[in-house]
Coordinates of C-alpha atoms in Angstrom, one line a residue:
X1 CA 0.0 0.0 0.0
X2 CA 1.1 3.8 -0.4
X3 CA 0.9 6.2 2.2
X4 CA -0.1 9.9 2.5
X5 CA 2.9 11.9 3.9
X6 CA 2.6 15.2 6.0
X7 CA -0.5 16.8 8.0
X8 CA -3.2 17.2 5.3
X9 CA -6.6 16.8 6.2
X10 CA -8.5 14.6 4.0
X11 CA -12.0 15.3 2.9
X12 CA -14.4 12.3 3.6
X13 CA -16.9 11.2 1.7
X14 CA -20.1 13.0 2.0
X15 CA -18.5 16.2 2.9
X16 CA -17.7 19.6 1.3
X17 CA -14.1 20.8 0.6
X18 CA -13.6 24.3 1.6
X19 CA -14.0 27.0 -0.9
X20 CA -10.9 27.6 -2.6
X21 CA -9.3 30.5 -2.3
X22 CA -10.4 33.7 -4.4
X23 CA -8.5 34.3 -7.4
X24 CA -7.4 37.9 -7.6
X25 CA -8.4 37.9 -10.9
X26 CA -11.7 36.0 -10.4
X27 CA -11.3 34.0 -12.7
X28 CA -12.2 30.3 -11.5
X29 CA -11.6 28.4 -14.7
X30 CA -7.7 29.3 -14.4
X31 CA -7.1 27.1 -11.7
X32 CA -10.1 25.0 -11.8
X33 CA -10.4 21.0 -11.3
X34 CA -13.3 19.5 -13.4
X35 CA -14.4 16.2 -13.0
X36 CA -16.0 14.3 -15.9
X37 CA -19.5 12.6 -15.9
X38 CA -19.8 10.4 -18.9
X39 CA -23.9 10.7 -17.9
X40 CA -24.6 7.0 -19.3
X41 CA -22.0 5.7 -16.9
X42 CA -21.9 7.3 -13.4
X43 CA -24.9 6.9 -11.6
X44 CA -28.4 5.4 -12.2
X45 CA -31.5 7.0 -10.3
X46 CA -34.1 4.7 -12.2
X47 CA -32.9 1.7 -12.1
X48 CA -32.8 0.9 -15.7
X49 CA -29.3 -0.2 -15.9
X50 CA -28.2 3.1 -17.3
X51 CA -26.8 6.6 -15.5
X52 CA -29.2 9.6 -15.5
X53 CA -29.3 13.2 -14.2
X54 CA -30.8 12.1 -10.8
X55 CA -28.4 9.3 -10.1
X56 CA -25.5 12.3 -11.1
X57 CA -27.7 14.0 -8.4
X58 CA -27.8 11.9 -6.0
X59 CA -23.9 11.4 -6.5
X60 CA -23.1 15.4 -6.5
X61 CA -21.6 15.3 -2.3
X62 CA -18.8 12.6 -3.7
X63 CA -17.6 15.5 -6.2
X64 CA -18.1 18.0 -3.6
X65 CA -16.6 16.1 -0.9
X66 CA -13.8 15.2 -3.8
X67 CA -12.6 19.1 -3.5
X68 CA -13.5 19.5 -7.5
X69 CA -14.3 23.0 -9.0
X70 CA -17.0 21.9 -11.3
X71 CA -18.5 19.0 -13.4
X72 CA -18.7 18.3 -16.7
X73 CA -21.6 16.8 -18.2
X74 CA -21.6 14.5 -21.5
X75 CA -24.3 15.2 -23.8
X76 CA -28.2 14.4 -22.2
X77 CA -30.0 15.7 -25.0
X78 CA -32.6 14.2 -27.1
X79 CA -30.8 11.5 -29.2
X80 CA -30.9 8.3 -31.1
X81 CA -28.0 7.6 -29.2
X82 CA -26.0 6.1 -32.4
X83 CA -22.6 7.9 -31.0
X84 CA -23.5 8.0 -27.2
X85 CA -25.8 11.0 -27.9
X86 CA -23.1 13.1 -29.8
X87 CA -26.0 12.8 -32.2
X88 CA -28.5 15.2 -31.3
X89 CA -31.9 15.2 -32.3
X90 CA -33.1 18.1 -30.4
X91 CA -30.6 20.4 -28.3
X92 CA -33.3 21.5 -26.2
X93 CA -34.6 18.6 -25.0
X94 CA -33.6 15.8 -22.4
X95 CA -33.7 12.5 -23.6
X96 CA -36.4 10.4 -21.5
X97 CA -33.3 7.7 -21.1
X98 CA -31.4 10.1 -19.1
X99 CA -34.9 12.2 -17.2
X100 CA -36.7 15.6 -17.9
X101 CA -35.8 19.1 -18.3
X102 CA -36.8 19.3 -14.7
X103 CA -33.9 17.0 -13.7
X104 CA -31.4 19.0 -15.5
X105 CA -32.7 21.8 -13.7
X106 CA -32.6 20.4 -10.3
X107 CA -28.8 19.1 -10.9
X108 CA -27.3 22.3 -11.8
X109 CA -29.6 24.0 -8.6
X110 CA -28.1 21.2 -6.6
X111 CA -24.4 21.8 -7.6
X112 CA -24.7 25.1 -7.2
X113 CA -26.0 24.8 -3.5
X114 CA -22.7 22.5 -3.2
X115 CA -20.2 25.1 -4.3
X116 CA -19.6 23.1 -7.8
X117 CA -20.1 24.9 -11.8
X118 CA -21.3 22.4 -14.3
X119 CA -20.3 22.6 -17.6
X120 CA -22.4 20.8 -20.1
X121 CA -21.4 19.3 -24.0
X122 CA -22.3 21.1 -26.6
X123 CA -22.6 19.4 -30.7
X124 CA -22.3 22.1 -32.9
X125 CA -20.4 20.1 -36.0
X126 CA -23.6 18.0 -36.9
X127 CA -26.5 16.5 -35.9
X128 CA -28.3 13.8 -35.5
X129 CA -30.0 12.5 -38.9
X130 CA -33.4 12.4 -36.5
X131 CA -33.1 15.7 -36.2
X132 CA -36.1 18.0 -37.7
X133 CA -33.7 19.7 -40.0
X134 CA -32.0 17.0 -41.8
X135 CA -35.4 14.9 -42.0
X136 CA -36.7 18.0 -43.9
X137 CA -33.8 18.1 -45.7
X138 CA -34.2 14.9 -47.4
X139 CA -37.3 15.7 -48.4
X140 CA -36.2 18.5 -50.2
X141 CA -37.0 21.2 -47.6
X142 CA -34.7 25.0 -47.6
X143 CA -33.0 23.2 -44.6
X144 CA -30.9 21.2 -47.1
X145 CA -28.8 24.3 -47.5
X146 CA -27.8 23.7 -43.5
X147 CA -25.9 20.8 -43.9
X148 CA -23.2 19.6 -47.3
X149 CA -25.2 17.8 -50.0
X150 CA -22.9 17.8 -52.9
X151 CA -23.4 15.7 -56.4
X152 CA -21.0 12.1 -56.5
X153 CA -18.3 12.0 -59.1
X154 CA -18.3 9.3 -61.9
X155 CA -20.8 9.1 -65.1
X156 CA -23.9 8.3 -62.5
X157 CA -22.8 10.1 -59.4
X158 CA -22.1 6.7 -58.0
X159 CA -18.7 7.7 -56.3
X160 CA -18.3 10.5 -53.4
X161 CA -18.0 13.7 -53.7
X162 CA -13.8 13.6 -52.5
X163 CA -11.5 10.9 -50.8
X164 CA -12.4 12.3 -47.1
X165 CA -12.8 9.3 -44.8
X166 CA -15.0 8.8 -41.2
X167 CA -13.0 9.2 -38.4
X168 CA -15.1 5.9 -37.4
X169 CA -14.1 4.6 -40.7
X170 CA -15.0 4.6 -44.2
X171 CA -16.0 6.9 -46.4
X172 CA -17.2 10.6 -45.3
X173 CA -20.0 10.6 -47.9
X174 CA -23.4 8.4 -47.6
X175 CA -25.6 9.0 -50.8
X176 CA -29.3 9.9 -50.5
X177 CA -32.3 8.0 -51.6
X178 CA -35.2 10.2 -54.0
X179 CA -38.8 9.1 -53.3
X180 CA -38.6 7.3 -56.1
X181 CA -36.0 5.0 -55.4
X182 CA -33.4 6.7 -57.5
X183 CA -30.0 7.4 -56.2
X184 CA -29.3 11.4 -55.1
X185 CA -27.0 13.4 -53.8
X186 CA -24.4 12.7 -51.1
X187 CA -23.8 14.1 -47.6
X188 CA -20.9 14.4 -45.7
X189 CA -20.3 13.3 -42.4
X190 CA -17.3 13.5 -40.4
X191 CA -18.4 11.1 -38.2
X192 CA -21.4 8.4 -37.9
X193 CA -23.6 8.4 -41.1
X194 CA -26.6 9.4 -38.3
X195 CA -24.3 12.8 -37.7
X196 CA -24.5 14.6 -40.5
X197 CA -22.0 17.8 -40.9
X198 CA -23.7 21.7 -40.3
X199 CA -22.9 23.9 -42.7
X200 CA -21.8 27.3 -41.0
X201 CA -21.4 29.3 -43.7
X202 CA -25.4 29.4 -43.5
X203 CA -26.5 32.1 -41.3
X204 CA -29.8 30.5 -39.6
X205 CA -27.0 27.6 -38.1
X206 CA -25.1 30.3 -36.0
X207 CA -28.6 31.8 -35.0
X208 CA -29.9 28.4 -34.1
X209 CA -26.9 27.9 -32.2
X210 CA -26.9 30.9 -30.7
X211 CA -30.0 30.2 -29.4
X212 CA -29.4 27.3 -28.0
X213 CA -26.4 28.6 -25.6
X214 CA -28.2 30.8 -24.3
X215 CA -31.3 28.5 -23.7
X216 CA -28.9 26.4 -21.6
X217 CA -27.3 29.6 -20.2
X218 CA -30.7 30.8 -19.0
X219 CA -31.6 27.5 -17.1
X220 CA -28.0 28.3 -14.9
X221 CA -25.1 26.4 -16.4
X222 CA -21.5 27.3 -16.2
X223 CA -20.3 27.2 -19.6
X224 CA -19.9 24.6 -22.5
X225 CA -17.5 22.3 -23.7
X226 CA -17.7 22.4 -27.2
X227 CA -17.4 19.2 -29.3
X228 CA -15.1 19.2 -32.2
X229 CA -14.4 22.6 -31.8
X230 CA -12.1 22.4 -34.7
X231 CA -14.4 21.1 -37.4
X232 CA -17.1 23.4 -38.1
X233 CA -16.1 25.2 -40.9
X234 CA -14.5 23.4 -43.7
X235 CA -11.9 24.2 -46.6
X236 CA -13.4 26.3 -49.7
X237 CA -13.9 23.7 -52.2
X238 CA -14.1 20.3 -49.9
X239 CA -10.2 19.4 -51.4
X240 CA -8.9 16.0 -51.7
X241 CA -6.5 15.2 -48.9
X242 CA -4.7 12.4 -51.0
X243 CA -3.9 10.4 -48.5
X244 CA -5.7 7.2 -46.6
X245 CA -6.0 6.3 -42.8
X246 CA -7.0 10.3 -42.1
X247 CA -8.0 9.7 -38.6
X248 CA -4.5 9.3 -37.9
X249 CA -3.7 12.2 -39.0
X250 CA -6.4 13.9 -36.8
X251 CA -4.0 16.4 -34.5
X252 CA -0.9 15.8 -36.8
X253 CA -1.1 17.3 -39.9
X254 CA -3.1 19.8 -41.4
X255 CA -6.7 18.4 -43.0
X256 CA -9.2 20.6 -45.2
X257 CA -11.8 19.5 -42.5
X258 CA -10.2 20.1 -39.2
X259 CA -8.6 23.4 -37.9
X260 CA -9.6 25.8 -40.6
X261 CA -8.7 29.6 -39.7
X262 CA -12.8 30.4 -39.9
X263 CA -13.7 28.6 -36.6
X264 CA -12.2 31.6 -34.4
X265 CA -14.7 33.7 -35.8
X266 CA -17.3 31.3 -34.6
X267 CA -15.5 30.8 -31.1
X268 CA -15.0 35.1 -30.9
X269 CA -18.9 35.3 -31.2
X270 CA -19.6 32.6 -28.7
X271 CA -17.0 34.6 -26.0
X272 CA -19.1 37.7 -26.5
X273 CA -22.5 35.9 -25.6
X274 CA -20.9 34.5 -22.3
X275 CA -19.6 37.5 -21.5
X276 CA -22.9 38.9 -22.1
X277 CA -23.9 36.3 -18.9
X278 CA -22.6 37.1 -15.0
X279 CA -21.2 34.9 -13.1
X280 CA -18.2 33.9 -15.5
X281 CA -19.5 31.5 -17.8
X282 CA -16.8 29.7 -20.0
X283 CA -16.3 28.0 -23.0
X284 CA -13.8 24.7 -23.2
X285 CA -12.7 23.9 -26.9
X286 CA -12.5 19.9 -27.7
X287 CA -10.0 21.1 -30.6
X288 CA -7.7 18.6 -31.8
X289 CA -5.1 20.8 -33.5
X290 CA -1.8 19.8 -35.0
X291 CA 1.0 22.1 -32.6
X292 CA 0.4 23.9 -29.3
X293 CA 0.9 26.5 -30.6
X294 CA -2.1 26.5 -33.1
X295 CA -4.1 24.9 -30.1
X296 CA -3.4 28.4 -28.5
X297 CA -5.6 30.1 -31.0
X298 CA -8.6 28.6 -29.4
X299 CA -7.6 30.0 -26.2
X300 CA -6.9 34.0 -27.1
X301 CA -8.0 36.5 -25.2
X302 CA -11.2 37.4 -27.6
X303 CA -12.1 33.5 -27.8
X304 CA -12.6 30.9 -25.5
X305 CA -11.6 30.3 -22.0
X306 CA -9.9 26.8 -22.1
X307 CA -9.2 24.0 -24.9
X308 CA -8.0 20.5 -23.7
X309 CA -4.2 19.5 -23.7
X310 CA -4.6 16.1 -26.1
X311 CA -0.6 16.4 -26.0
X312 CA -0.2 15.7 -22.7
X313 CA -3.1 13.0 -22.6
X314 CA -1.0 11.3 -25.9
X315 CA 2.2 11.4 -24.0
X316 CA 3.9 8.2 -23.1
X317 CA 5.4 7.7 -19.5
X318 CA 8.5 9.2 -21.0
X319 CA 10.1 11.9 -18.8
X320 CA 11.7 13.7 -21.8
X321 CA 8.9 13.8 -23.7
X322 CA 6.5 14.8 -20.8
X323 CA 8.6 17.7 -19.9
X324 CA 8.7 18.6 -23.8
X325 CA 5.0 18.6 -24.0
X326 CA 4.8 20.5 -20.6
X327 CA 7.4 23.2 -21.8
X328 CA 5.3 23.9 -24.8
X329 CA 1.9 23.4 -23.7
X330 CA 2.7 26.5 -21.0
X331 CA 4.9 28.4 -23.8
X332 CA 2.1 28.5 -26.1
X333 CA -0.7 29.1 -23.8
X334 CA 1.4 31.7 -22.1
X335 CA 1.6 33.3 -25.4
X336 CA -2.1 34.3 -25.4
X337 CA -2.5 33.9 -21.4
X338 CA -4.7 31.4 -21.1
X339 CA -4.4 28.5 -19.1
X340 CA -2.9 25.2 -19.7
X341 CA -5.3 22.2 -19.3
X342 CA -4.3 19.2 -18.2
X343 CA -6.2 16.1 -18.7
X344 CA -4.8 12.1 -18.3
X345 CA -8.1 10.7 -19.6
X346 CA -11.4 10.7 -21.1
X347 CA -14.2 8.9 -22.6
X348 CA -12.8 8.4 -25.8
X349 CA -9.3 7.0 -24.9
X350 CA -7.8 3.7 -23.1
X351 CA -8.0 5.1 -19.5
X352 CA -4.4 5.6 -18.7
X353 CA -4.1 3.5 -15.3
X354 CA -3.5 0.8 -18.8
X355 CA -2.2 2.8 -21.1
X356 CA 0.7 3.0 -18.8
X357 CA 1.7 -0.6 -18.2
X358 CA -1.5 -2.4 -16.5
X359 CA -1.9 -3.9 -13.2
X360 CA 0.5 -2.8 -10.3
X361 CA 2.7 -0.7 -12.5
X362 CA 0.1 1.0 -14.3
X363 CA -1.5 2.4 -11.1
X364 CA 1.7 3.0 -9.6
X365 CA 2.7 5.4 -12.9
X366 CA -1.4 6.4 -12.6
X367 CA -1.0 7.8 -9.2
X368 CA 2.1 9.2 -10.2
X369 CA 1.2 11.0 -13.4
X370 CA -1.8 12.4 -10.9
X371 CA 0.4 13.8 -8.8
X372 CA 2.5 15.5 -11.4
X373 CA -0.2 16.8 -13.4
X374 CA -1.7 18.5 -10.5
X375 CA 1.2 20.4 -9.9
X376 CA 1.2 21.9 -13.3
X377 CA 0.4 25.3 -13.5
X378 CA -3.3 26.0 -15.3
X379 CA -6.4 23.6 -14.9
X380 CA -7.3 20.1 -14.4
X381 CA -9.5 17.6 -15.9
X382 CA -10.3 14.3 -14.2
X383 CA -12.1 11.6 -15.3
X384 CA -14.9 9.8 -13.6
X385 CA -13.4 7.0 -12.1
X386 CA -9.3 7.9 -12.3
X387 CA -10.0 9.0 -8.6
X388 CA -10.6 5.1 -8.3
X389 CA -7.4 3.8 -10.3
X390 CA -9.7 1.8 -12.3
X391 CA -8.5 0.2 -15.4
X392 CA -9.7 -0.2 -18.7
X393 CA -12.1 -3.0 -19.5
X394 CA -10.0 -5.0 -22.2
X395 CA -12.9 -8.2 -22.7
X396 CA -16.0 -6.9 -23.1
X397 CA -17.8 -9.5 -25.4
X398 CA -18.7 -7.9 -28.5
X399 CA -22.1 -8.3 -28.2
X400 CA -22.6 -5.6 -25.5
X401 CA -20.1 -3.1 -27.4
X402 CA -21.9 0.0 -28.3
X403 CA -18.7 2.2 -29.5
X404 CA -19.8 2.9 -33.6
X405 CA -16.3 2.2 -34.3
X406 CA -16.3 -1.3 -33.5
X407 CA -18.7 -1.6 -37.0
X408 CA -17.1 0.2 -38.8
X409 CA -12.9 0.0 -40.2
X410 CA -10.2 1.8 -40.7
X411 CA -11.6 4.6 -38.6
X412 CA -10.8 4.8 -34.5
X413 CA -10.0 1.7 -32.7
X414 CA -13.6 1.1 -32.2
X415 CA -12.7 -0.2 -28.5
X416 CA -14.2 3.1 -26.6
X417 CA -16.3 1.1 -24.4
X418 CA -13.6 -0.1 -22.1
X419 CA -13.2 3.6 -20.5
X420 CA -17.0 3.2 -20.2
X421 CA -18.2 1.1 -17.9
X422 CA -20.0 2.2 -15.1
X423 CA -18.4 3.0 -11.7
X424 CA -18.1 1.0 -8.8
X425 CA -19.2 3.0 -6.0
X426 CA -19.6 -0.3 -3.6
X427 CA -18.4 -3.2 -2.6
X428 CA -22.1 -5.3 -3.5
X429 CA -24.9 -5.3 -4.7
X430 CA -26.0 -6.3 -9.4
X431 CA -23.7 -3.3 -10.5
X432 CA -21.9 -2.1 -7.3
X433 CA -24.0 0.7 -6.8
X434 CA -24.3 2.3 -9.9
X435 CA -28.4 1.8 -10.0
X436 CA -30.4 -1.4 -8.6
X437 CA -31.2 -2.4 -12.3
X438 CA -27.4 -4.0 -13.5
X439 CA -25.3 -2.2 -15.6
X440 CA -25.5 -1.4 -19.5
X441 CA -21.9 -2.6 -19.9
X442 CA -20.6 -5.8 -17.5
X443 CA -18.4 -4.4 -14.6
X444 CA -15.3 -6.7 -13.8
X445 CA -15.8 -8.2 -10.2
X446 CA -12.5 -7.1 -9.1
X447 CA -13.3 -4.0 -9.2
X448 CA -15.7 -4.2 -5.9
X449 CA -12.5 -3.5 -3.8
X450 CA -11.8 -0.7 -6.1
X451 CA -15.2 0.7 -5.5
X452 CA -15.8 4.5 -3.0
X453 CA -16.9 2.4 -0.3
X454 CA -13.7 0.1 -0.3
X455 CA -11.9 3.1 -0.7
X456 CA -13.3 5.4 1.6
X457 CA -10.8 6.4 4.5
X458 CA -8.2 3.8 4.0
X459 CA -4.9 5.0 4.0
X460 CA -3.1 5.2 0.7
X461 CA -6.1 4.6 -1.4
X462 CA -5.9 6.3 -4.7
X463 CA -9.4 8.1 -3.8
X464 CA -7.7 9.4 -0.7
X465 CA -4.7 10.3 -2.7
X466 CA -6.6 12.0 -4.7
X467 CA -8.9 13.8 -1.8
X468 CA -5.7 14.9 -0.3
X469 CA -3.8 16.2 -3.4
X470 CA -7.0 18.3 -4.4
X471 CA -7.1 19.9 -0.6
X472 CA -3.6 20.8 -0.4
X473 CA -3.9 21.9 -4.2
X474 CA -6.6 24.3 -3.3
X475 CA -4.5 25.6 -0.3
X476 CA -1.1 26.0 -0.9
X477 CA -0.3 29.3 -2.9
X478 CA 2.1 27.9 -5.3
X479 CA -0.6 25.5 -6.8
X480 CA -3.5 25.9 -9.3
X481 CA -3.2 29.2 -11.6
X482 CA 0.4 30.2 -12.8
X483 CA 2.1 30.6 -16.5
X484 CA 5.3 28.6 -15.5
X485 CA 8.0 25.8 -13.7
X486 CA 11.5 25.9 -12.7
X487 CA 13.1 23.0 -13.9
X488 CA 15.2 21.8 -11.6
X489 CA 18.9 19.5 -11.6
X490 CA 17.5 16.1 -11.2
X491 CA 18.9 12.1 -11.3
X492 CA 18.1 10.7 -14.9
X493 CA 14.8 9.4 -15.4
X494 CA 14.0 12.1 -12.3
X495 CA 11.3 15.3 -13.3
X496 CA 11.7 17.9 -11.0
X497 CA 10.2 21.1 -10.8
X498 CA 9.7 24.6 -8.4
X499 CA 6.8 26.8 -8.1
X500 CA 6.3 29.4 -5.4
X501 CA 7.3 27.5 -2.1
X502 CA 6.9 24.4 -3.6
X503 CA 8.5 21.3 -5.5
X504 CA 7.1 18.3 -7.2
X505 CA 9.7 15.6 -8.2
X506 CA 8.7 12.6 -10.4
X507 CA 11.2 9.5 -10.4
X508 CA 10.1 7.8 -13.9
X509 CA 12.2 4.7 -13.5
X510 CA 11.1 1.4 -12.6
X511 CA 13.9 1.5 -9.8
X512 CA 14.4 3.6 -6.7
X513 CA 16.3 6.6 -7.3
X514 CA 18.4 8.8 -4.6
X515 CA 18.8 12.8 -4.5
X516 CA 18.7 15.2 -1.8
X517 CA 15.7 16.2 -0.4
X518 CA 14.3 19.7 -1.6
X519 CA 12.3 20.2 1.3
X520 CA 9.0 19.0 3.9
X521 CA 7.4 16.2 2.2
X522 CA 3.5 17.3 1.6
X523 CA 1.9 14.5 0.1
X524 CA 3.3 11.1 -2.4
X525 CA 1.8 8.6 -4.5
X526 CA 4.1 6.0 -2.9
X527 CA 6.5 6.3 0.2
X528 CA 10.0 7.7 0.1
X529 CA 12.6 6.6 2.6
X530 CA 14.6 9.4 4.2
X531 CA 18.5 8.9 5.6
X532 CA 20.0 12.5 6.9
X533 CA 19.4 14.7 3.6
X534 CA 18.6 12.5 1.1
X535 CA 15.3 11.1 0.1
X536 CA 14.9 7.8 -1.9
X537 CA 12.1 7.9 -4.0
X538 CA 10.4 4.6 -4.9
X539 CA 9.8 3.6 -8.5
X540 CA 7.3 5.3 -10.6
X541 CA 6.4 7.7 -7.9
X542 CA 5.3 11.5 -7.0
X543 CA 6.1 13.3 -4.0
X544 CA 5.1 16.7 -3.3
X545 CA 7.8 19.2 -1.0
X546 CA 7.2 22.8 0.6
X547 CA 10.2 24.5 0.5

């Protein structure tokens, strides 16, 4: 087991971290810690076997009691649900599976009485094919000019419009049906053939969209993270790319459908509505972009608030490389001075308690990486259960996959449902707490020891790790907001950094590693040995010194 090191005070479960301290610049999102609800998957009020807005809820004192800043919700609108309800059918409306406008209502009145912001997903790229607009576009309707209809190429049309390909795989293009039966006009999607691609060169998609933030904004929420921030407008003419296997290239190389110049404009209007809101409402950019330092365009002063650090999330448990991302990540969004984000995991990615090894060293470098990450100057981003250490689900039998991947090739890996699975929240019980129903994606049973209740006040846990390393985050003033680290002389294999009366040293190595100590141990992932000055730090560990 690891230990916590020092006099920290951990939060318990069920109780409410202290406020954090004001910002002299009030603003919050700057040193802000967001947790991640993937709705589906956290908490079920109904007992259907799938999460909801009153099992998130019921679940709000764990965040609060967690010391987060604010939560971030997946999307709970009105959906089909062929991408996880990315495909949005009506932005407006709650989708029964997840409750009624009056639950949304009552979450973000209940996190607000907790001290937490929410921050909900918003799908401005496309919609669902369910939606009103689309269906009236295939039927011929002045909608059609709201989304990309274009001719095929060959002597009968029969071949798409270009060579773009799905990020899920294949083609980019599906081909309409006339009433008739005769073959028509394609339409590109980026994505799922359900989520066809919006237009936004039309002017009634802004206004819709408009309207729609500030629907959301009236009912109390925080802000927006903004899906595919990078792909609303396209390249003049819909180019050729040349080139196969293009969602590899996605934040690599430049692509006529990603990270065109025209998106700012889009992201500068949004900026003025939330300022037009009090209460500092902010807007997060999903923006896969191919350098930091185009990433910090999303992030200037006239544009949105925050855009996530994919970089960092991509890096492998490589200290060169993670002080390389780190050095450029706060370079570029010093630049424009905005915060860095910092973010491990997500829904969409291998959670990284495997990506970085598996088993005992994977949550050792987990905890680790934690540590490190919240040290970094900016804002955080945790994912639902990496407070846990859970692991990615690696045998989920293909019948219960859901990820639109898995049908489709040459796209994504298709094996998003692994980060998925519901939480454990106890040790018993058909899906360990997460509703009285089961769960809509099998939980491993090993990970009823990994569960809150298992957790919950045992020494070392990674959920008190993580208790403790938010509460001394949100206290000491060399944590949280800041442009910048002082590298520091360090053992091979060894990241060491200062900030203001503190120092964060991460021994990478799968050995122990001696150096002298830089100060009063505050908190580790795992526990160093001490011998007059020295300190030996255990393999793949974090600790945290006040100098």
């Amino acid at each position: 087991m690891t230990q916590e090191l020092g006099t920290t005070t951990t939060p318990r479960a069920g109780t409410v971290a202290p406020a954090r301290r004001p910002d002299p610049a009030g603003d919050w999102w700057r040193s802000a810690v967001i947790y991640q609800v993937y709705v589906r998957s956290f908490a079920d009020g109904d007992g259907d076997g799938i999460g909801d807005l009153r099992g998130i809820r019921d679940r709000l004192p764990h965040l609060a009691g967690l010391g987060v800043d604010a939560v971030w919700l997946t999307p709970f609108y009105a959906s089909p649900q062929a991408d996880g309800g990315y495909d949005v059918s009506d932005y407006r409306a709650v989708d029964p599976l997840f409750g009624a406008l009056d639950d949304a209502d009552d979450l973000v009145r209940e996190a607000h009485r907790l001290g937490l912001r929410v921050i909900v997903d918003i799908v401005p790229n496309h919609t669902s094919d369910q939606h009103a607009w689309f269906r009236s576009a295939l039927a011929g309707g002045p909608e059609r000019a709201y989304y990309h209809f274009r001719p095929g190429k060959g002597a009968d049309g029969e071949l798409p419009p270009n060579d773009w390909e799905s990020v899920f795989g294949g083609p980019a293009w599906t081909r309409t049906t006339h009433p008739d039966g005769t073959p028509g006009d394609w339409y590109l999607h980026l994505f799922a053939p359900e989520q066809p691609d919006l237009d936004w060169e039309h002017p009634a998609v802004r206004e819709e969209f408009d309207a729609v933030l500030r629907f959301w904004l009236d009912l109390g929420v925080d802000g927006f993270r903004i899906d595919v921030a990078h792909g609303m407008v396209k390249a003049a003419g819909l180019p050729d790319i040349g080139a196969r296997e293009q969602a590899k290239m996605i934040g690599a190389q430049v692509l006529p459908f990603f990270d065109q110049d025209g998106v700012h404009e889009i992201h500068r209007s949004w900026r003025r509505l939330l300022d037009g809101y009090g209460g500092e409402r902010i807007g997060v950019a999903e923006a896969w972009a191919p350098s930091p330092e185009r990433l910090a365009l999303y992030v200037r002063p006239d544009e949105l608030h925050q855009a996530f650090n994919f970089q960092f999330l991509r890096c492998p448990w490589d200290p060169e490389r993670m002080r390389e991302v780190a050095e450029a990540s706060l370079a570029a969004t010093a630049s424009v001075g905005a915060p860095t984000t910092w973010v491990l995991s997500n829904h969409d990615v291998p959670r990284h308690t495997t990506r970085y090894g598996g088993g005992q060293v994977g949550l050792r470098r987990a905890r680790a990486a934690a540590l490190l990450m919240l040290a970094l100057p900016g804002s955080v981003y945790v994912y639902q259960g990496e407070e846990l250490g859970l692991p990615e689900v690696l045998d989920l039998p293909d019948e219960v996959r859901q990820d639109p991947s898995f049908f489709r090739a040459e796209g994504q890996d298709g094996f998003r449902d692994g980060c998925r699975v519901p939480i454990p929240w106890t040790r018993e019980g058909s899906s360990y707490g997460f509703g009285s129903g089961g769960s809509w994606l099998p939980q491993p049973a090993e990970w009823a020891e990994l569960s809150v209740e298992a957790q919950t006040g045992v020494a070392g846990s990674t959920l008190e790790l993580y208790r403790a390393a938010l509460a001394v985050r949100r206290e000491h003033p060399g944590l949280g907001a800041g442009t910048g680290v002082t590298w520091l002389d360090a053992p091979e294999g060894v990241l060491a950094f200062a900030r203001d009366g503190f120092v964060c040293t991460t021994n990478t190595r799968g050995t122990d590693v001696e150096l002298p100590a830089p100060g009063s141990p505050l908190l580790s992932s795992a526990t160093p040995e001490f011998s007059g000055g020295t300190v030996r730090l255990p393999a793949d560990s974090t600790v945290w010194w006040a100098i």
